[in-house]
XYZ file of C-alpha atoms in Angstrom:
329
model
C -17.180 -27.375 -25.087
C -17.034 -23.696 -24.343
C -19.861 -21.998 -25.764
C -19.551 -17.425 -26.520
C -22.977 -16.112 -26.710
C -23.109 -13.181 -28.733
C -24.866 -10.274 -29.111
C -24.736 -7.281 -31.703
C -26.728 -4.052 -31.458
C -26.532 -2.045 -34.686
C -28.028 1.529 -33.487
C -27.439 2.876 -36.830
C -29.364 0.849 -39.092
C -28.046 1.663 -42.093
C -25.584 0.079 -41.325
C -26.807 -3.606 -40.873
C -25.898 -4.723 -44.736
C -21.793 -3.904 -44.192
C -22.422 -5.629 -41.243
C -24.128 -8.896 -42.371
C -20.940 -8.328 -44.806
C -18.914 -8.890 -42.584
C -20.166 -11.379 -40.733
C -21.163 -12.911 -44.365
C -17.101 -12.865 -44.858
C -16.280 -14.058 -41.595
C -18.141 -17.489 -42.682
C -19.588 -18.745 -39.374
C -20.921 -22.861 -39.366
C -22.923 -21.693 -37.160
C -27.408 -19.316 -37.994
C -27.046 -16.481 -37.215
C -30.438 -14.397 -35.781
C -31.089 -10.934 -36.971
C -34.228 -8.680 -35.758
C -34.876 -5.371 -36.714
C -36.366 -2.709 -34.405
C -37.626 0.710 -34.715
C -34.071 2.660 -34.310
C -32.083 -0.374 -34.384
C -31.151 -4.165 -35.157
C -29.957 -7.122 -33.088
C -28.010 -9.849 -34.051
C -27.576 -13.148 -31.616
C -25.591 -15.535 -32.710
C -23.969 -19.202 -30.737
C -20.403 -20.294 -31.524
C -17.349 -22.495 -29.434
C -15.091 -20.134 -30.150
C -15.120 -16.332 -28.995
C -14.684 -15.018 -32.935
C -12.346 -12.374 -32.045
C -11.152 -12.155 -35.766
C -15.309 -9.789 -36.087
C -13.855 -7.524 -33.501
C -11.195 -6.675 -36.293
C -13.195 -6.754 -39.139
C -15.922 -4.272 -37.531
C -12.759 -2.156 -36.915
C -12.129 -2.200 -40.494
C -15.223 -2.094 -41.930
C -14.733 1.494 -39.916
C -12.074 3.777 -40.335
C -11.743 6.352 -37.269
C -13.357 4.471 -35.140
C -12.410 2.774 -31.663
C -13.623 -0.580 -30.194
C -14.343 0.163 -26.148
C -15.001 -1.419 -22.660
C -14.936 1.722 -20.214
C -17.324 5.099 -22.027
C -15.954 8.349 -21.014
C -18.013 10.948 -19.744
C -19.520 13.015 -21.861
C -20.484 10.054 -23.532
C -20.373 9.222 -27.270
C -22.372 7.891 -29.591
C -23.069 3.963 -29.975
C -22.415 2.970 -33.163
C -22.528 -0.871 -32.592
C -21.959 -3.166 -29.051
C -20.973 -6.504 -29.147
C -21.312 -8.281 -25.968
C -19.329 -11.849 -24.942
C -21.444 -13.761 -22.035
C -20.237 -17.401 -21.063
C -22.425 -19.500 -18.856
C -20.765 -19.883 -14.719
C -21.284 -23.693 -15.738
C -19.317 -23.874 -18.953
C -16.964 -26.493 -19.193
C -13.952 -27.508 -21.523
C -13.727 -30.035 -23.089
C -12.372 -32.538 -20.344
C -15.285 -31.463 -18.262
C -13.662 -29.024 -15.691
C -15.491 -25.598 -15.077
C -13.823 -22.542 -17.002
C -11.850 -20.176 -14.542
C -13.410 -16.503 -15.297
C -15.957 -17.420 -18.189
C -16.604 -14.509 -21.146
C -18.567 -11.064 -19.520
C -18.016 -8.790 -21.740
C -19.294 -5.591 -23.138
C -17.251 -3.731 -25.871
C -18.237 -0.303 -27.574
C -17.091 1.123 -31.056
C -17.457 4.871 -30.241
C -15.202 7.738 -33.257
C -11.971 7.338 -31.548
C -10.708 9.822 -29.924
C -8.441 12.603 -30.867
C -4.901 12.053 -30.356
C -4.420 15.776 -27.298
C -1.315 16.324 -25.517
C -2.674 15.942 -21.616
C -1.875 18.247 -19.527
C -0.343 17.330 -15.679
C 0.940 19.097 -12.563
C 4.887 19.619 -12.514
C 4.471 19.255 -8.848
C 4.921 15.558 -7.693
C 3.357 14.974 -3.679
C 5.562 12.358 -2.154
C 4.464 10.378 0.971
C 7.199 9.790 3.843
C 5.036 8.324 5.991
C 2.729 10.991 7.130
C 4.542 13.814 5.907
C 4.077 15.881 2.799
C 7.628 16.021 0.088
C 7.252 17.914 -2.924
C 8.894 17.503 -5.909
C 9.152 19.381 -9.212
C 9.690 18.481 -13.253
C 10.663 21.251 -14.961
C 10.552 21.512 -18.178
C 12.379 23.562 -21.251
C 11.523 24.234 -25.073
C 15.314 22.419 -26.476
C 16.355 22.751 -30.289
C 18.498 20.092 -31.439
C 21.736 21.880 -33.200
C 23.211 19.641 -35.121
C 19.436 18.127 -36.773
C 17.960 21.866 -35.857
C 14.997 19.582 -34.772
C 12.991 21.534 -32.112
C 11.785 19.308 -28.318
C 11.887 19.724 -25.171
C 14.697 18.992 -22.970
C 14.655 17.230 -18.917
C 16.407 19.226 -16.352
C 18.251 17.962 -13.547
C 16.965 19.893 -10.706
C 13.968 18.339 -9.284
C 13.977 20.471 -5.753
C 11.758 23.575 -6.841
C 10.385 25.099 -9.146
C 12.466 27.358 -10.860
C 14.545 26.554 -14.232
C 17.990 29.369 -13.553
C 20.606 28.445 -13.906
C 19.784 24.321 -13.646
C 21.294 21.876 -16.045
C 19.563 19.386 -17.990
C 19.228 15.669 -19.866
C 21.330 15.343 -22.583
C 20.081 11.680 -22.608
C 17.127 13.023 -25.195
C 15.585 15.112 -26.855
C 11.674 14.760 -25.563
C 8.238 15.150 -28.608
C 6.480 16.574 -26.133
C 6.342 17.677 -22.593
C 4.293 15.134 -21.398
C 6.914 12.424 -22.548
C 9.746 14.117 -20.907
C 7.331 14.767 -18.036
C 7.401 10.701 -17.805
C 10.432 10.214 -18.240
C 11.527 13.113 -15.126
C 8.628 10.989 -13.441
C 11.505 7.644 -13.339
C 14.386 9.582 -13.098
C 13.215 11.269 -10.219
C 12.766 8.377 -8.104
C 16.871 8.312 -6.979
C 16.747 10.947 -5.446
C 13.549 10.421 -3.929
C 15.110 6.702 -2.012
C 17.933 9.051 -1.127
C 15.773 11.372 0.672
C 13.968 9.388 2.610
C 17.071 7.119 3.508
C 17.528 10.823 5.521
C 13.957 10.624 6.542
C 14.163 7.262 7.959
C 18.204 8.417 9.231
C 16.941 10.852 11.558
C 13.128 9.870 12.525
C 15.740 7.507 14.331
C 17.801 9.830 15.664
C 14.624 11.489 16.815
C 13.573 8.952 17.855
C 16.173 7.549 20.039
C 16.960 11.100 21.583
C 13.388 10.775 23.240
C 13.658 7.761 24.084
C 16.863 8.638 25.795
C 16.026 9.707 28.523
C 13.095 6.622 29.800
C 15.843 4.008 28.901
C 17.761 5.344 30.987
C 15.492 5.830 34.403
C 14.159 3.136 33.394
C 17.271 1.241 33.145
C 18.344 2.685 36.675
C 15.756 1.745 38.576
C 16.234 -2.468 37.015
C 20.205 -2.053 38.550
C 18.913 -0.461 41.359
C 16.546 -3.299 42.233
C 18.882 -5.750 41.413
C 21.410 -4.538 43.997
C 19.093 -4.239 46.400
C 19.813 -0.045 46.731
C 16.666 1.168 47.937
C 17.232 4.954 47.948
C 18.262 4.061 44.321
C 14.607 2.611 43.695
C 12.788 5.317 45.392
C 14.810 8.189 43.427
C 12.394 8.181 40.117
C 9.082 7.061 41.072
C 6.095 9.509 41.076
C 4.756 10.372 45.056
C 1.658 8.078 44.383
C 3.589 5.636 42.241
C 0.762 2.657 41.767
C 2.029 -0.939 41.218
C 0.281 -3.960 40.483
C 1.359 -7.630 40.292
C -0.645 -10.150 37.602
C -0.681 -13.769 37.190
C -1.488 -15.471 34.012
C -3.980 -11.894 33.727
C -4.814 -11.601 37.252
C -4.105 -9.440 39.712
C -2.645 -11.041 42.572
C -1.470 -8.085 44.361
C -1.428 -4.139 43.581
C -1.403 -1.083 46.581
C -0.686 2.996 45.289
C 1.879 5.788 46.714
C 5.133 5.609 47.673
C 4.953 4.531 51.808
C 3.139 2.189 50.406
C 5.803 0.279 47.990
C 8.438 1.087 50.372
C 6.564 -1.954 52.875
C 6.633 -3.914 49.651
C 10.719 -3.713 48.830
C 11.017 -5.260 52.637
C 8.428 -7.713 52.906
C 9.380 -11.002 53.062
C 7.026 -11.957 49.155
C 8.798 -8.746 47.486
C 8.995 -9.386 43.629
C 11.434 -6.502 42.549
C 14.712 -6.868 44.485
C 17.647 -9.096 44.269
C 16.230 -11.750 41.467
C 19.644 -10.049 38.826
C 17.053 -8.758 36.249
C 18.975 -8.836 32.304
C 16.898 -6.088 30.175
C 15.868 -7.860 26.553
C 16.999 -6.550 23.694
C 13.322 -5.436 22.545
C 11.534 -2.636 24.562
C 7.963 -1.677 23.618
C 7.517 2.528 23.620
C 4.138 4.469 23.514
C 5.583 7.219 25.951
C 3.805 7.679 28.204
C 4.540 3.452 27.943
C 7.213 1.314 27.836
C 6.991 -2.278 28.379
C 10.223 -4.817 28.784
C 10.732 -8.341 28.817
C 13.299 -9.379 31.386
C 14.741 -12.959 31.784
C 16.054 -13.971 35.020
C 17.075 -17.075 36.776
C 15.212 -18.368 39.958
C 17.382 -19.016 43.604
C 18.800 -22.494 43.235
C 16.956 -24.472 45.781
C 17.769 -28.229 46.751
C 14.772 -29.485 44.718
C 15.729 -27.705 41.700
C 19.497 -27.799 41.433
C 19.177 -26.596 37.043
C 16.171 -24.080 37.308
C 14.820 -22.995 34.363
C 15.334 -19.193 32.592
C 12.241 -17.738 33.416
C 11.115 -14.498 31.021
C 8.916 -11.991 32.339
C 7.846 -8.967 30.880
C 6.983 -4.720 32.535
C 5.181 -2.294 32.441
C 5.929 1.558 33.028
C 4.061 4.635 32.856
C 5.605 7.525 33.244
C 4.955 10.759 34.438
C 7.039 13.857 33.946
C 10.624 12.085 34.630
C 9.393 10.109 37.279
C 7.598 6.357 37.007
C 4.265 6.685 38.423
C 2.672 3.211 37.850
C 4.871 -0.671 37.729
C 2.749 -3.792 36.864
C 4.614 -6.489 36.821
C 3.446 -9.529 35.552
C 4.964 -12.884 35.377
């Protein structure tokens, strides 16, 4: 059995008689405790049910009032307070512990006046880190058939202007706020279209930015595959740094174009004649560019069917030259 402890604070002592009558009308089958204090009454009881009907009965007894769980700024008078609590150890009839036991406070306060909330017609939309602004434009309107007055939503979201703009003919809105909410949802189709254009333009800009680095790196790999020394050196910085790592440990490192040339002509060089194939996934964080490569090692008598190898090369570019090469195998 799930027990709910219910505590009611009556802040106007003159309300106690009405509260007692309301409680009696609910025909509770358990004792109800009433304590009197100098400025208030406290009513407590424990039930095997949450007794939500009591809230409705109290509202019927206090017209013009409403229950809230969130007190607004400029705190209103709390005429009655209802607190419901269920222990975290509460279990149902099958001995299972209940989820999300009640721990809730409601306040009976004067019902808020139905005022139309003000709003800003400008709506900010973020396209990643770029701010875009749209406007919900509303004008006065009249139903020519019924002479009913209201508001029309203009089919114009790009600027805060109403001249020569057509309006949606689906309805005449009763309030500007109603028209604003409708405009917000109608706006989404235009925003989605603009965002698609934004992404496409961004892709074009990225392709343009990456165009030259891709060409430099492709030319370098092609030159390595054909062992063309002059083409290999053509795009390298004078102070080129070349590093080889194996299992994340540096096993070889040199600096300078002359040292790199010596490395290319050594018997244990790592770059030439491997017939690298550049894999499709390039990683750009300019000036850093990382590519994956694959190749088949030369066939040997011991290994007539060599396994394809996958390795990674990271380049650092500087002023249209390769300033650093990190080869990981």
